Amino acid sequence: MQSLTKTTDGLLASAKQSLLYTAKRPEVVMTRGEGMYMWDTEDKAYLDFIGGWAVTSLGHSPAVLQKALAHQSGQLVHASPGFYNKPMIEFANLLTEISGFDKVFFACSGAEANESAIKLARKHGALHLNGAYEIITLTNSFHGRTLATMSATGKPAFENLFEPKVPGFKHVPINDFDACFAAISDKTCAIMLELVQGESGVHSVDAPYLQALRKACDVYDIMLIFDEVQTGLGRTGKLFAYEHYGVKPDVMTLAKGIAGGFPLSAMLTTEQYDLFEPGDQGGTYSAAPLGMAAGHAVVSEILQRGLTDNAAKQGAFIQEKLNGLANHYAVSQVRGKGLLLAFDVPEGTAPVLAEQCMDNGLLVNAPNAHTIRLMPPLIVTAEDVEKMIGILTGVLETCGLKNEAVYS
Ligand SMILES: *Cc1c(COP(=O)(O)O)cnc(C)c1O
């Protein structure tokens, strides 16, 4: 094995031997990153518009994160979930201060934050709604890969997997208030949704719909949960996506961009839903010092450098540039908010386009066979955008995707 791992081919062969096959991965091995770029073992550079899957909010290996991890690891890596630690208190204070929420629970992944929200909703149902436990979620939503969050997820591909699912989830179509209203019963304890559905290909909820959901939740004492795992902390050009709508949920979950790549998530709620008692929710790594220091450093940097505004500005620039491409190539107008954007291409061509972009040193994501999604780090510059557009244009040209088919 030793000699095998000296070459890229050897590394790839040994990866296939020892790793469970849970993801289709291209035949490269990434070794380092800096800012907007990642490099592989052949020292090929990639301009990263996937951003570690909307995770590397400050770009790759940012100095502030390195420093925070190095410093905290010299102080205290892990204290035990049974003790307070200083970074935990500091980060909880920061998050509650900037989010409009009163209380926070920390976990390590988006799925776990959503599990916490699901549990909190069921607790609310048990305490205040005669044991109501059903949660309404949206078709084509994505909430994670634990069994409960897969059950909450409205992704058609998950439908028949790992049966039986966790009971108590009803899926209704996005932006259809009547369908949601019809699904509400005396068993309903919560409605949970993404404001911009990321994994399904970047589809946003409408403001009137969201306002109507808020009203229904108030009238029936149902908890409203926003899964801002992908949209939170600057991604959409507002610090939280709910600010685009002026509709505040009772519970909000955050993950992905929160610690720039260190595994961390949070569930935030209000004083009113401060319902957990010791034993209801926890985790060995909940609010462990290293992650708290990472989160504090990353979120502070997002705030200090005004990266939310940069996301709004560069997002608008990307939209303008991409919409210009639609005059010449078979691409749709862009949808999304801030730096969570997507456009459609002819059915079946998205994976090929993403692959060709990668060959040409640009990382973009194809969430399905007809969609290209962009979610670059919040530090992206106009120069990076121009470079991305240049590579993408070349690829659309070589793929022969001239504007014959009409998209709009
Ligand atoms: C990625 C994602 C999750 C799951 O987060 P993990 O950290 O992979 O568990 C949940 N909800 C949304 C909206 C996501 O984008």
Coordinates of C-alpha atoms and ligand atoms in Angstrom, one line a residue:
M1 CA 0.0 0.0 0.0
Q2 CA 2.9 2.4 0.8
S3 CA 4.2 2.5 -2.8
L4 CA 0.6 2.6 -4.2
T5 CA -0.1 5.9 -2.5
K6 CA 2.9 7.6 -4.1
T7 CA 1.2 8.3 -7.5
T8 CA -2.3 9.6 -8.3
D9 CA -3.2 6.4 -10.0
G10 CA -2.0 4.5 -6.9
L11 CA -4.0 6.7 -4.6
L12 CA -7.2 6.3 -6.7
A13 CA -6.7 2.5 -6.7
S14 CA -6.2 2.4 -3.0
A15 CA -9.2 4.7 -2.4
K16 CA -11.4 2.3 -4.3
Q17 CA -10.1 -0.6 -2.2
S18 CA -10.7 0.9 1.1
L19 CA -13.5 3.4 0.9
L20 CA -17.2 2.5 0.8
Y21 CA -18.7 3.7 -2.5
T22 CA -21.1 6.4 -1.3
A23 CA -20.3 9.1 -3.8
K24 CA -19.4 9.3 -7.4
R25 CA -16.1 11.2 -7.5
P26 CA -14.0 12.3 -10.3
E27 CA -10.6 10.7 -10.8
V28 CA -8.5 13.3 -9.0
V29 CA -7.2 13.7 -5.5
M30 CA -7.4 17.1 -3.9
T31 CA -4.4 18.1 -1.8
R32 CA -4.5 21.8 -0.8
G33 CA -6.6 24.9 -1.1
E34 CA -6.1 28.6 -0.8
G35 CA -8.8 31.3 -1.2
M36 CA -10.9 30.5 -4.3
Y37 CA -8.6 27.7 -5.5
M38 CA -8.0 24.0 -4.8
W39 CA -5.1 22.0 -6.2
D40 CA -4.9 18.2 -6.9
T41 CA -1.9 15.8 -6.7
E42 CA -0.9 16.8 -10.2
D43 CA -0.8 20.4 -9.1
K44 CA -3.7 21.3 -11.3
A45 CA -5.6 24.4 -10.0
Y46 CA -9.4 24.6 -9.8
L47 CA -11.3 27.8 -9.5
D48 CA -13.9 26.7 -6.9
F49 CA -17.5 27.8 -7.6
I50 CA -18.8 24.8 -5.5
G51 CA -17.1 26.2 -2.4
G52 CA -16.9 22.9 -0.6
W53 CA -20.7 22.6 -1.2
A54 CA -21.5 26.0 0.1
V55 CA -19.3 25.4 3.1
T56 CA -16.0 27.3 2.6
S57 CA -17.5 30.7 3.1
L58 CA -14.1 32.3 3.6
G59 CA -12.5 30.3 0.8
H60 CA -10.1 27.5 1.3
S61 CA -7.9 27.3 4.4
P62 CA -8.4 30.9 5.5
A63 CA -5.8 32.4 7.8
V64 CA -8.4 33.3 10.5
L65 CA -9.6 29.8 10.7
Q66 CA -6.1 28.3 10.8
K67 CA -5.2 30.7 13.6
A68 CA -8.4 30.0 15.6
L69 CA -7.9 26.3 15.3
A70 CA -4.2 26.5 16.2
H71 CA -4.8 28.7 19.1
Q72 CA -7.8 26.8 20.5
S73 CA -6.1 23.4 20.1
G74 CA -3.3 24.7 22.2
Q75 CA -5.7 25.7 24.9
L76 CA -8.4 23.0 25.0
V77 CA -9.6 20.7 22.2
H78 CA -12.4 19.0 24.1
A79 CA -13.9 19.5 27.5
S80 CA -16.8 17.0 27.5
P81 CA -20.4 17.9 26.8
G82 CA -20.9 17.9 30.6
F83 CA -19.0 21.1 31.1
Y84 CA -19.3 24.7 30.0
N85 CA -16.3 26.0 28.0
K86 CA -15.4 29.6 27.2
P87 CA -15.6 29.4 23.3
M88 CA -19.1 27.8 23.7
I89 CA -20.4 30.8 25.7
E90 CA -18.7 33.4 23.4
F91 CA -20.1 31.8 20.2
A92 CA -23.6 31.3 21.6
N93 CA -23.6 35.0 22.6
L94 CA -22.4 36.1 19.1
L95 CA -25.0 33.9 17.3
T96 CA -28.0 35.0 19.4
E97 CA -26.9 38.6 19.1
I98 CA -26.8 38.6 15.3
S99 CA -29.7 36.2 14.5
G100 CA -32.7 37.6 16.3
F101 CA -33.0 34.4 18.3
D102 CA -32.6 33.9 22.1
K103 CA -31.2 30.3 22.4
V104 CA -28.9 28.0 20.6
F105 CA -28.0 24.3 20.5
F106 CA -24.9 23.2 18.8
A107 CA -24.2 20.0 16.8
C108 CA -21.8 18.8 14.1
S109 CA -23.9 18.5 10.9
G110 CA -26.9 20.1 9.2
A111 CA -28.8 16.8 9.6
E112 CA -28.2 16.9 13.4
A113 CA -29.4 20.5 13.7
N114 CA -32.5 19.5 11.8
E115 CA -33.0 16.4 14.0
S116 CA -32.9 18.8 17.0
A117 CA -35.5 21.0 15.4
I118 CA -37.7 17.9 14.7
K119 CA -37.4 16.9 18.4
L120 CA -38.1 20.4 19.6
A121 CA -41.3 20.5 17.4
R122 CA -42.4 17.1 18.8
K123 CA -41.7 18.4 22.3
H124 CA -43.9 21.4 21.6
G125 CA -46.6 19.0 20.3
A126 CA -46.3 16.9 23.4
L127 CA -46.5 19.8 25.8
H128 CA -48.9 22.1 24.1
L129 CA -50.8 20.4 21.3
N130 CA -52.2 17.2 22.8
G131 CA -49.3 15.1 21.5
A132 CA -49.4 16.4 17.9
Y133 CA -46.3 15.1 16.1
E134 CA -46.7 15.6 12.4
I135 CA -44.4 17.9 10.5
I136 CA -45.3 19.3 7.1
T137 CA -42.3 19.6 4.7
L138 CA -42.0 20.4 1.0
T139 CA -41.7 18.2 -2.0
N140 CA -38.2 18.3 -3.4
S141 CA -36.8 19.6 -0.1
F142 CA -33.6 18.4 1.4
H143 CA -33.1 18.2 5.1
G144 CA -30.3 15.6 5.6
R145 CA -29.4 11.9 5.6
T146 CA -30.2 10.6 9.1
L147 CA -33.3 8.5 9.0
A148 CA -35.6 11.2 10.4
T149 CA -34.2 13.9 8.2
M150 CA -34.4 11.6 5.2
S151 CA -38.0 11.1 6.1
A152 CA -38.5 14.8 6.3
T153 CA -36.8 15.3 3.0
G154 CA -39.1 15.5 0.0
K155 CA -36.6 14.2 -2.6
P156 CA -38.2 11.6 -4.9
A157 CA -34.9 9.5 -4.9
F158 CA -35.3 9.0 -1.1
E159 CA -38.9 7.8 -1.4
N160 CA -38.3 4.1 -1.3
L161 CA -35.0 4.0 0.5
F162 CA -34.4 2.5 3.9
E163 CA -38.1 1.7 4.6
P164 CA -39.8 2.0 6.9
K165 CA -39.3 5.7 7.3
V166 CA -39.7 7.6 10.5
P167 CA -43.5 8.3 10.5
G168 CA -45.1 11.7 10.9
F169 CA -43.9 13.7 7.8
K170 CA -46.3 15.0 5.1
H171 CA -44.9 16.5 1.9
V172 CA -46.6 19.3 0.0
P173 CA -45.6 21.2 -3.1
I174 CA -43.7 24.5 -2.7
N175 CA -45.6 27.8 -3.0
D176 CA -49.0 26.1 -2.8
F177 CA -50.6 27.4 0.4
D178 CA -53.9 25.5 -0.2
A179 CA -52.0 22.2 -0.3
C180 CA -50.2 23.1 3.0
F181 CA -53.4 24.3 4.6
A182 CA -55.2 21.1 3.6
A183 CA -52.3 19.1 5.2
I184 CA -52.7 20.8 8.6
S185 CA -54.6 18.8 11.2
D186 CA -54.8 18.5 14.9
K187 CA -51.8 16.2 14.6
T188 CA -49.6 19.0 13.1
C189 CA -46.9 20.4 15.4
A190 CA -44.6 22.1 12.8
I191 CA -44.0 23.2 9.2
M192 CA -40.3 22.9 8.1
L193 CA -38.9 24.3 4.9
E194 CA -35.9 25.8 3.1
L195 CA -36.4 29.3 1.8
V196 CA -34.3 28.5 -1.2
Q197 CA -34.2 24.8 -2.0
G198 CA -30.6 24.2 -2.7
E199 CA -30.2 20.5 -3.5
S200 CA -33.3 20.4 -5.7
G201 CA -31.7 23.0 -8.0
V202 CA -32.2 26.4 -6.4
H203 CA -36.0 27.1 -6.1
S204 CA -37.1 29.9 -3.8
V205 CA -40.4 30.3 -1.9
D206 CA -42.6 33.3 -2.6
A207 CA -43.1 36.0 0.0
P208 CA -46.9 35.9 0.1
Y209 CA -46.7 32.1 0.5
L210 CA -44.3 32.4 3.4
Q211 CA -46.4 35.2 5.0
A212 CA -49.4 32.9 4.8
L213 CA -47.5 30.0 6.4
R214 CA -46.4 32.3 9.3
K215 CA -50.1 33.4 9.8
A216 CA -51.3 29.8 9.8
C217 CA -48.6 28.7 12.3
D218 CA -49.6 31.6 14.6
V219 CA -53.3 30.8 14.4
Y220 CA -52.9 27.1 15.1
D221 CA -49.9 27.3 17.4
I222 CA -47.7 25.4 15.0
M223 CA -43.9 25.8 15.1
L224 CA -42.4 27.3 11.9
I225 CA -38.9 26.0 11.2
F226 CA -36.6 27.4 8.5
D227 CA -33.8 25.1 7.4
E228 CA -31.1 27.7 6.7
V229 CA -28.3 25.1 6.6
Q230 CA -27.4 26.2 3.1
T231 CA -28.8 29.7 3.0
G232 CA -27.7 31.0 6.3
L233 CA -24.7 33.3 7.2
G234 CA -24.4 35.5 4.2
R235 CA -24.9 33.0 1.4
T236 CA -28.0 34.6 -0.1
G237 CA -26.8 38.2 0.2
K238 CA -28.5 38.7 3.6
L239 CA -27.1 37.4 6.8
F240 CA -30.1 35.0 6.9
A241 CA -32.4 34.2 4.1
Y242 CA -35.5 35.0 6.2
E243 CA -34.5 38.7 6.0
H244 CA -35.4 38.7 2.3
Y245 CA -39.0 37.9 3.3
G246 CA -39.5 39.7 6.6
V247 CA -40.9 36.5 8.0
K248 CA -39.2 35.2 11.1
P249 CA -39.5 31.5 12.0
D250 CA -39.6 30.0 15.5
V251 CA -36.6 27.8 14.8
M252 CA -33.8 28.2 12.4
T253 CA -31.0 25.7 11.6
L254 CA -27.5 26.6 10.4
A255 CA -24.6 24.5 9.3
K256 CA -22.5 24.4 6.0
G257 CA -20.9 27.9 6.0
I258 CA -20.9 28.4 9.8
A259 CA -17.3 27.3 10.4
G260 CA -15.8 27.5 6.9
G261 CA -15.3 23.7 6.7
F262 CA -15.0 22.6 10.4
P263 CA -18.0 20.3 11.0
L264 CA -20.4 22.4 13.0
S265 CA -24.1 23.2 13.1
A266 CA -26.6 25.2 15.2
M267 CA -30.3 25.2 16.0
L268 CA -31.6 28.6 17.1
T269 CA -34.9 29.3 18.7
T270 CA -36.8 31.8 20.8
E271 CA -37.5 32.1 24.5
Q272 CA -41.0 30.8 23.9
Y273 CA -39.6 27.5 22.6
D274 CA -37.0 27.0 25.2
L275 CA -38.6 23.6 25.9
F276 CA -35.7 21.0 26.1
E277 CA -34.8 19.6 29.4
P278 CA -31.6 17.8 30.3
G279 CA -31.6 14.5 28.4
D280 CA -33.8 15.5 25.6
Q281 CA -31.0 16.4 23.2
G282 CA -27.2 16.4 23.3
G283 CA -24.2 14.9 21.8
T284 CA -20.6 14.1 22.7
Y285 CA -19.3 16.9 20.5
S286 CA -22.0 19.4 21.1
A287 CA -20.4 22.8 21.6
A288 CA -16.9 21.4 21.9
P289 CA -14.3 24.2 22.2
L290 CA -12.4 23.6 18.9
G291 CA -15.6 23.9 16.8
M292 CA -16.8 26.8 18.8
A293 CA -13.6 28.7 18.2
A294 CA -13.8 27.9 14.5
G295 CA -17.4 29.1 14.2
H296 CA -16.6 32.2 16.2
A297 CA -13.7 33.1 14.0
V298 CA -15.5 32.4 10.7
V299 CA -18.8 34.3 11.6
S300 CA -16.8 37.2 13.0
E301 CA -14.8 37.5 9.8
I302 CA -18.0 37.3 7.7
L303 CA -19.4 40.3 9.7
Q304 CA -16.2 42.3 9.9
R305 CA -15.4 42.0 6.2
G306 CA -19.0 42.7 5.1
L307 CA -19.0 39.4 3.2
T308 CA -22.8 39.3 3.1
D309 CA -22.8 42.5 1.1
N310 CA -20.1 41.0 -1.2
A311 CA -22.3 38.0 -1.7
A312 CA -25.2 40.3 -2.8
K313 CA -22.9 42.3 -5.1
Q314 CA -21.0 39.5 -6.7
G315 CA -24.2 37.5 -7.0
A316 CA -25.9 40.3 -8.9
F317 CA -22.8 40.5 -11.2
I318 CA -22.8 36.7 -11.8
Q319 CA -26.5 36.9 -12.7
E320 CA -25.9 39.7 -15.1
K321 CA -23.0 37.9 -16.8
L322 CA -24.8 34.6 -17.0
N323 CA -28.0 36.1 -18.3
G324 CA -25.9 37.6 -21.0
L325 CA -24.8 34.1 -22.0
A326 CA -28.4 33.2 -22.6
N327 CA -28.3 35.4 -25.8
H328 CA -25.8 33.0 -27.4
Y329 CA -26.1 29.7 -25.7
A330 CA -28.8 27.2 -24.7
V331 CA -29.0 28.3 -21.0
S332 CA -31.9 29.6 -19.1
Q333 CA -32.0 32.9 -17.1
V334 CA -30.5 32.5 -13.7
R335 CA -32.5 31.9 -10.5
G336 CA -31.6 32.1 -6.8
K337 CA -30.3 34.7 -4.4
G338 CA -26.8 36.1 -3.6
L339 CA -24.3 33.4 -4.1
L340 CA -26.7 30.5 -4.3
L341 CA -27.5 30.5 -8.0
A342 CA -28.5 28.1 -10.8
F343 CA -29.5 28.0 -14.4
D344 CA -30.9 25.2 -16.6
V345 CA -29.3 23.6 -19.6
P346 CA -30.8 21.0 -22.1
E347 CA -31.8 17.8 -20.3
G348 CA -28.8 15.4 -19.8
T349 CA -26.1 18.0 -20.5
A350 CA -25.5 19.3 -17.0
P351 CA -23.2 16.5 -15.8
V352 CA -21.1 16.7 -19.0
L353 CA -20.8 20.5 -18.7
A354 CA -19.7 20.2 -15.1
E355 CA -17.1 17.6 -16.1
Q356 CA -15.8 19.7 -18.9
C357 CA -15.6 22.8 -16.7
M358 CA -13.5 20.7 -14.3
D359 CA -11.2 19.6 -17.0
N360 CA -10.7 23.3 -17.7
G361 CA -10.0 24.2 -14.1
L362 CA -13.5 25.3 -12.9
L363 CA -15.6 23.6 -10.3
V364 CA -19.4 23.9 -10.7
N365 CA -22.1 21.6 -9.5
A366 CA -24.8 19.7 -11.4
P367 CA -27.5 18.9 -8.9
N368 CA -29.5 17.2 -11.6
A369 CA -29.2 16.4 -15.3
H370 CA -30.5 19.8 -16.4
T371 CA -29.2 22.3 -13.8
I372 CA -25.9 23.9 -13.1
R373 CA -25.5 25.4 -9.6
L374 CA -23.0 27.9 -8.3
M375 CA -22.2 28.5 -4.7
P376 CA -18.7 30.1 -4.5
P377 CA -17.1 31.3 -1.3
L378 CA -18.4 34.6 -0.1
I379 CA -15.0 36.2 -0.8
V380 CA -15.4 35.8 -4.6
T381 CA -14.3 38.8 -6.6
A382 CA -15.3 40.3 -9.9
E383 CA -12.1 39.0 -11.4
D384 CA -13.0 35.4 -10.3
V385 CA -16.4 35.9 -11.8
E386 CA -14.9 37.0 -15.2
K387 CA -12.6 34.0 -15.1
M388 CA -15.5 31.6 -14.4
I389 CA -17.6 33.1 -17.2
G390 CA -14.6 32.8 -19.6
I391 CA -14.2 29.1 -18.8
L392 CA -17.9 28.4 -18.9
T393 CA -18.3 30.1 -22.2
G394 CA -15.5 28.0 -23.7
V395 CA -17.1 24.9 -22.5
L396 CA -20.6 25.8 -23.8
E397 CA -18.9 26.5 -27.1
T398 CA -17.0 23.1 -27.3
C399 CA -20.1 21.3 -26.1
G400 CA -22.0 22.8 -29.0
L401 CA -24.7 24.3 -26.8
K402 CA -25.5 27.2 -29.2
N403 CA -28.7 28.9 -28.7
E404 CA -30.9 26.8 -31.0
A405 CA -33.1 25.3 -28.4
V406 CA -34.9 28.2 -26.8
Y407 CA -34.7 28.8 -23.0
S408 CA -36.2 31.6 -21.1
Ligands
LIG1 C1 -26.7 20.2 3.3 C2 -28.0 20.4 3.8 C3 -28.5 19.6 4.9 C4 -27.7 18.5 5.5 O1 -26.5 19.0 6.2 P1 -25.4 17.9 6.5 O2 -24.3 18.7 7.2 O3 -24.9 17.3 5.3 O4 -26.0 16.9 7.5 C5 -29.7 19.9 5.4 N1 -30.5 20.9 4.9 C6 -30.1 21.6 3.9 C7 -31.0 22.7 3.3 C8 -28.8 21.4 3.3 O5 -28.4 22.1 2.2

